[in-house]
CSV table of C-alpha atoms in Angstrom, one decimal:
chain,number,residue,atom,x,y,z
S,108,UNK,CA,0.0,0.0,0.0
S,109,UNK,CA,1.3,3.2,-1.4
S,110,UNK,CA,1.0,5.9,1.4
S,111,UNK,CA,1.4,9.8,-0.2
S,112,UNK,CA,2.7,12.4,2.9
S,113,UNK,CA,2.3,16.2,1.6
S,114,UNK,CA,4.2,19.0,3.2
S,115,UNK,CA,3.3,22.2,2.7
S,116,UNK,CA,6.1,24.9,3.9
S,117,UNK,CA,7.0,28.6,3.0
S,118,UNK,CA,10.4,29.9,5.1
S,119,UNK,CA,10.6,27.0,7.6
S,120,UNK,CA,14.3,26.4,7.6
S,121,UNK,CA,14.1,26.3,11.3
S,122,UNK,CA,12.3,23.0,11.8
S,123,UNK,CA,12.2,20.9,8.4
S,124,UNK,CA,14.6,19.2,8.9
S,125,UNK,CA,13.1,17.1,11.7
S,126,UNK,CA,9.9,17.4,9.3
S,127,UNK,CA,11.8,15.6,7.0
S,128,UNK,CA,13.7,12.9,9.2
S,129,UNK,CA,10.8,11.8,10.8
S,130,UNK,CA,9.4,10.8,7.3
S,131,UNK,CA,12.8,9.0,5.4
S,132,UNK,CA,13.1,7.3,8.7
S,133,UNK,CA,9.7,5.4,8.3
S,134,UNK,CA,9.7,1.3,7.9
S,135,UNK,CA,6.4,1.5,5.9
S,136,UNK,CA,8.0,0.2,2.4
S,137,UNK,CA,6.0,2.2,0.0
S,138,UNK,CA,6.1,6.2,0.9
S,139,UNK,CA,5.9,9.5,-1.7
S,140,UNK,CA,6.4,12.5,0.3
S,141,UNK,CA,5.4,15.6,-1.6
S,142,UNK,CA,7.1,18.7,-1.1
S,143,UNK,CA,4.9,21.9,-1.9
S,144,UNK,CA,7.3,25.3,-1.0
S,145,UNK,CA,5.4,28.5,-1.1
S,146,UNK,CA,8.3,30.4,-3.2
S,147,UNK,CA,10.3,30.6,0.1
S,148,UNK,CA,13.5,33.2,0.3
S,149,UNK,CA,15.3,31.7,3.2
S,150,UNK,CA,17.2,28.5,3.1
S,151,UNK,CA,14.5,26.3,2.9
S,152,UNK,CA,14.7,24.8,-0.7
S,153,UNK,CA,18.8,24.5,0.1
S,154,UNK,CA,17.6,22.2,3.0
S,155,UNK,CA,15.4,20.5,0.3
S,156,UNK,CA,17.9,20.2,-2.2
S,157,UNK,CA,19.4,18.0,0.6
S,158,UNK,CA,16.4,15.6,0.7
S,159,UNK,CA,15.7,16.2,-2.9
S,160,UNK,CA,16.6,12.2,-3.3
S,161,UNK,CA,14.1,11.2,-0.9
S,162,UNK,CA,11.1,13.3,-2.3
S,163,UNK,CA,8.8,12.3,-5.1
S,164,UNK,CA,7.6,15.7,-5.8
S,165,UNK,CA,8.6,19.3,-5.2
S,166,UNK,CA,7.5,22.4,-6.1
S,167,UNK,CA,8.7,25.6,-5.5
S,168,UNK,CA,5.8,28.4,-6.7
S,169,UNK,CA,3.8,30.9,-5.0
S,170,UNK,CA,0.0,29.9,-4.4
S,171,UNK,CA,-2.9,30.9,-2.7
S,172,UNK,CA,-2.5,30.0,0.9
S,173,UNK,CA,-2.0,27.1,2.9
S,174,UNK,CA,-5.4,25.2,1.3
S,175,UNK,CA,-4.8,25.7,-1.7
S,176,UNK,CA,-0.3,24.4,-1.8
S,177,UNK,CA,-2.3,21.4,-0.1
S,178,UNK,CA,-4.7,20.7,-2.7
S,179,UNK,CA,-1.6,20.9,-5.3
S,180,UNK,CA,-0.1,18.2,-3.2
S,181,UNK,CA,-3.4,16.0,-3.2
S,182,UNK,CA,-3.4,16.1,-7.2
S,183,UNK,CA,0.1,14.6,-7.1
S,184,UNK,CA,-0.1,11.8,-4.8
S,185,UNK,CA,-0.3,8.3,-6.3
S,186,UNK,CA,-0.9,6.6,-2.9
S,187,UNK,CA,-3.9,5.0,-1.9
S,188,UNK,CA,-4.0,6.2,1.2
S,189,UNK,CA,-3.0,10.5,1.7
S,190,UNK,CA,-1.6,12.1,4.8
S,191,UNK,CA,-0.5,16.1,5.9
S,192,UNK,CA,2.2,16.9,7.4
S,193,UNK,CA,3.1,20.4,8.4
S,194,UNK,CA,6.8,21.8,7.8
S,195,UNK,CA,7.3,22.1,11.4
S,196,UNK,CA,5.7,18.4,12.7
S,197,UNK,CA,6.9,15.7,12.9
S,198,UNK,CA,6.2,11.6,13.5
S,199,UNK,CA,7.6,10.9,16.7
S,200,UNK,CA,8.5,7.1,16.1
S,201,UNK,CA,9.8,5.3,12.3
S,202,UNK,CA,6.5,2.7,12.7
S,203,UNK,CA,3.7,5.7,12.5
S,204,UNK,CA,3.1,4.9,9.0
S,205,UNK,CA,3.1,1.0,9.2
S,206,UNK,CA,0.6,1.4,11.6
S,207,UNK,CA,-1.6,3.3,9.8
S,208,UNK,CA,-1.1,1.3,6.7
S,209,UNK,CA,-2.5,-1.4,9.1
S,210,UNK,CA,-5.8,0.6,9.9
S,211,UNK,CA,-6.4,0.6,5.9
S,212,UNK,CA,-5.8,-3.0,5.4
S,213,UNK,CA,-9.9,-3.4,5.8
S,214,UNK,CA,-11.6,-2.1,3.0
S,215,UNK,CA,-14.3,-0.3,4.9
S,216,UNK,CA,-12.7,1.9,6.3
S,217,UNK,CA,-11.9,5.6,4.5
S,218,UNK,CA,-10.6,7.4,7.1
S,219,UNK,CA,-8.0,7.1,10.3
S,220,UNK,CA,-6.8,8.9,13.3
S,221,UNK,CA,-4.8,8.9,16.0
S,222,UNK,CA,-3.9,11.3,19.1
S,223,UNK,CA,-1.5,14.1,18.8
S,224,UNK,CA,0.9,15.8,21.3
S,225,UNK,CA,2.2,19.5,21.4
S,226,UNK,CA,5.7,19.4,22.1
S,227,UNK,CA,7.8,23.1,22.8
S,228,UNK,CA,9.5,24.2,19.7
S,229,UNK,CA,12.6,23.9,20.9
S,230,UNK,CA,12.5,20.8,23.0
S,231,UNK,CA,10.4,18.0,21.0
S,232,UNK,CA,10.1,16.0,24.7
S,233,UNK,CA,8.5,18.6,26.5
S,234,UNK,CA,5.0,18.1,26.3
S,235,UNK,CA,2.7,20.9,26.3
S,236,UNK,CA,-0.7,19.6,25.7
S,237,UNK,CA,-1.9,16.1,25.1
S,238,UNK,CA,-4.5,15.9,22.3
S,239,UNK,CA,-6.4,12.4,23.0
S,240,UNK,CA,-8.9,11.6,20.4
S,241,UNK,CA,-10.7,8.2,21.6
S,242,UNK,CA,-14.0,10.2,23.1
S,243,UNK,CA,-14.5,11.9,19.7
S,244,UNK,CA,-18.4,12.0,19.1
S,245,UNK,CA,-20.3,13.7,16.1
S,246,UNK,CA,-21.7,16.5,18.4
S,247,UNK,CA,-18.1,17.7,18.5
S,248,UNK,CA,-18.1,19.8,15.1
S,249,UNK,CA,-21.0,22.2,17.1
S,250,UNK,CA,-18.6,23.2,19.5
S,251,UNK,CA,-15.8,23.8,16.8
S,252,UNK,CA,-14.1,20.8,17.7
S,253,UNK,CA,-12.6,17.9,15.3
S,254,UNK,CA,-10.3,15.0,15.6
S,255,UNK,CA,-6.8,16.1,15.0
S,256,UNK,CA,-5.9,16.9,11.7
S,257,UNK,CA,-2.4,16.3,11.6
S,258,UNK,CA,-3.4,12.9,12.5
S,259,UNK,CA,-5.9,12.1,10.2
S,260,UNK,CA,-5.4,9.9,7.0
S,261,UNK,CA,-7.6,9.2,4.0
S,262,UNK,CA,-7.9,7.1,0.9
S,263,UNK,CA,-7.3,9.3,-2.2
S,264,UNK,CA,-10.7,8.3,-3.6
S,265,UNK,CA,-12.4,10.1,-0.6
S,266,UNK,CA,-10.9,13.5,-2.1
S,267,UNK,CA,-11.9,12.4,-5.6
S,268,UNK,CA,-15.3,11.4,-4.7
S,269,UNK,CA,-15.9,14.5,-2.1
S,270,UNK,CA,-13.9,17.3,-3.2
S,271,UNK,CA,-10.5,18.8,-1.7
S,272,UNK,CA,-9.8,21.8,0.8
S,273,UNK,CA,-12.2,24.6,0.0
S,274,UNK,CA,-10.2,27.8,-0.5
S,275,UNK,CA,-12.4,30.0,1.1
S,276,UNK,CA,-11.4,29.1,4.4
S,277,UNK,CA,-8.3,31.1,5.8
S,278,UNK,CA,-7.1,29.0,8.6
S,279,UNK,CA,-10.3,26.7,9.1
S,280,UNK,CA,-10.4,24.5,5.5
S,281,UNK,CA,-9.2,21.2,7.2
S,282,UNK,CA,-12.6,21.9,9.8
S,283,UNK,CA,-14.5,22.2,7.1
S,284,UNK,CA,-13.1,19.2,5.2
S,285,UNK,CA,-13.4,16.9,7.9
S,286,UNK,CA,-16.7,18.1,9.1
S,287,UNK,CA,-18.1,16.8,5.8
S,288,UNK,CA,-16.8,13.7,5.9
S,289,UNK,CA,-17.6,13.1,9.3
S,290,UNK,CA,-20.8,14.4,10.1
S,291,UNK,CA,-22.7,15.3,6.5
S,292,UNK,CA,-21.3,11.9,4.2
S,293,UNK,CA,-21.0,9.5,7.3
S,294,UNK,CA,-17.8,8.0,6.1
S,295,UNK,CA,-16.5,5.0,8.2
S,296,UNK,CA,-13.3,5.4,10.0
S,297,UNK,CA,-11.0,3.9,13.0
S,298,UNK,CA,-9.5,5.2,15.4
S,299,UNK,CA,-5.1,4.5,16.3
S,300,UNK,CA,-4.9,5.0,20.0
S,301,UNK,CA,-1.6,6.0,19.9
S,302,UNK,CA,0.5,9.4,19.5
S,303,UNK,CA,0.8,9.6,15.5
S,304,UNK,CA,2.3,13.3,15.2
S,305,UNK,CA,4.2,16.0,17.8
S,306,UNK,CA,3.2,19.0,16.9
S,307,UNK,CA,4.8,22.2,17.8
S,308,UNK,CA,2.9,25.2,19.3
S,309,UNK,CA,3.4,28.0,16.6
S,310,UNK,CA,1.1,27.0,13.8
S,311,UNK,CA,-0.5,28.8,12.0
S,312,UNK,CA,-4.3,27.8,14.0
S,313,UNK,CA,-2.1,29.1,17.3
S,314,UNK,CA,-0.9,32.6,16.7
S,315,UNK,CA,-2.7,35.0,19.1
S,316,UNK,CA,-6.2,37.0,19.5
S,317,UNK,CA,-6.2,37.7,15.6
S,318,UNK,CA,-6.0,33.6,14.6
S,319,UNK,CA,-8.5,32.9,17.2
S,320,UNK,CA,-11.3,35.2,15.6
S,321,UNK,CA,-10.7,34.1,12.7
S,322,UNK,CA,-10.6,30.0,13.5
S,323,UNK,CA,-14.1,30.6,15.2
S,324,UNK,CA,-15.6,32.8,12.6
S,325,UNK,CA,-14.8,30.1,10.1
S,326,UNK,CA,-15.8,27.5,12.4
S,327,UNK,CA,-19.6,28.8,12.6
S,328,UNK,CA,-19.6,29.6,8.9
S,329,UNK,CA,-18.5,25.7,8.1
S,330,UNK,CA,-21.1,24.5,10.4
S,331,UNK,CA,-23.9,27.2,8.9
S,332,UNK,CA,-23.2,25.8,5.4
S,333,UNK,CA,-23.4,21.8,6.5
S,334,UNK,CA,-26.9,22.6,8.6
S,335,UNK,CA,-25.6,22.3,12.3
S,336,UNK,CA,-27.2,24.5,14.7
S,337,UNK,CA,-24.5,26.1,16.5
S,338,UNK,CA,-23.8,29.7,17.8
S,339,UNK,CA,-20.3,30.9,19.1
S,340,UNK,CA,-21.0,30.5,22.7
S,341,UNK,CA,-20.8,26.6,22.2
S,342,UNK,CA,-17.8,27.1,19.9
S,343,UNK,CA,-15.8,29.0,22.4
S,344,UNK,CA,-16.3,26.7,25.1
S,345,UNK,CA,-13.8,24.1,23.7
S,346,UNK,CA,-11.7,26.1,25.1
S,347,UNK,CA,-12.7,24.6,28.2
S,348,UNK,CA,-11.7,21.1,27.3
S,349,UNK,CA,-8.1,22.4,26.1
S,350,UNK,CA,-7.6,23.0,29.4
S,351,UNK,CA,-8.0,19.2,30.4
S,352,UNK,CA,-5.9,18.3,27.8
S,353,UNK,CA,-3.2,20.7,29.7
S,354,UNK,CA,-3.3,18.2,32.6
S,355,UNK,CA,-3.7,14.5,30.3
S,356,UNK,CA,-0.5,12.6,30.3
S,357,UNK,CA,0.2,10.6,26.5
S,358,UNK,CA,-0.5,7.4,26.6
């Protein structure tokens, strides 16, 4: 089983390269990973040119946004089964792809995901908030909440049969996505109970007052459009379980 891994980056010479480690040193035998580089202007595509061996694809152009280098990456991949990986995250142990190609060894299933931890930038074993997926339950998408993506995994005919990241979103497009997988088309899935991705805390979903009004703006609008009955109130209060997750310890 072919598994495709796109990265989308634009100037992230600090933290690719453990972006890129964490994917070559995979034991899954069949891997593409898809590099898709924003045009960047700082040492990023010198770093690349390191890897360049490794890759399958890259491409260096400007684009759109984050949503739309993505969906670039999705029309590339050959695999049967597609992943995301952000330029500055990274798979904490070389079996995290076996196992998912695991989950996809029944035909059923479309969709996987696993738990997520986020680690300090600067020290990958310092957890600072444990992201534990198991209790995931469809009335989650009303409070703006959703398995985590950097986690999640699909066969590539789910994106030709449903559609890809819709561009209108700024920072919210993977929501949206996976709320209509989810919730409106009902597609089966499995859960990994294990920690699939460390994730660092200066995403672009993470950066201050500015990010947050716009994640919840686009939250209410994805859930307006796909006929839940929401209102911010109960999307601000997941902010009430990220504080639980503060105190979980990863399994």
């Amino acid at each position: 089983m072919k598994i495709s891994i796109i990265t989308v980056c634009y100037n992230a010479q600090d933290y690719l390269r453990d972006c890129l480690d964490s994917v070559a040193k995979q034991d899954h035998p069949d891997i593409e990973h898809i590099i898709i580089d924003g045009a960047s202007t700082d040492k990023t595509l010198s770093i690349l040119e390191e890897y360049k061996s490794g890759l399958a694809h890259l491409i260096s152009e400007s684009d759109e946004g984050l949503y739309d280098a993505m969906n670039k990456g999705i029309a590339l991949a050959k695999g049967e089964v597609v992943g995301i990986l952000n330029a500055d995250d990274l798979y904490p142990r070389s079996n995290i792809l076996s196992r998912v190609a695991r989950a996809f060894e029944d035909p059923s299933i479309k969709m996987s995901f696993g738990d997520l931890v986020y680690v300090h930038d600067e020290d990958l074993d310092k957890v600072v908030r444990y992201y534990q997926a198991n209790n995931y339950k469809d009335n989650w998408w009303a409070k703006g909440m959703m398995p985590p993506h950097p986690t999640f995994f699909l066969r590539k005919e789910v994106y030709e049969q449903y559609g890809n990241f819709d561009t209108s979103f700024e920072i919210c497009a993977d929501f949206d996505l996976m709320l209509r997988l989810f919730h409106k088309e009902k597609l089966p899935y499995t859960y990994i109970p294990e920690t699939l991705v460390k994730m660092r805390t200066g995403g672009s979903s993470t950066q201050g007052i500015k990010s947050t009004l716009t994640i919840n703006k686009e939250m209410l609008r994805s859930c307006k459009m796909h006929g839940i009955n929401t209102h911010y109130g109960k999307i601000y209060s997941k902010y009430f379980t990220k504080v639980f997750q503060l105190l979980k310890k990863p399994l």
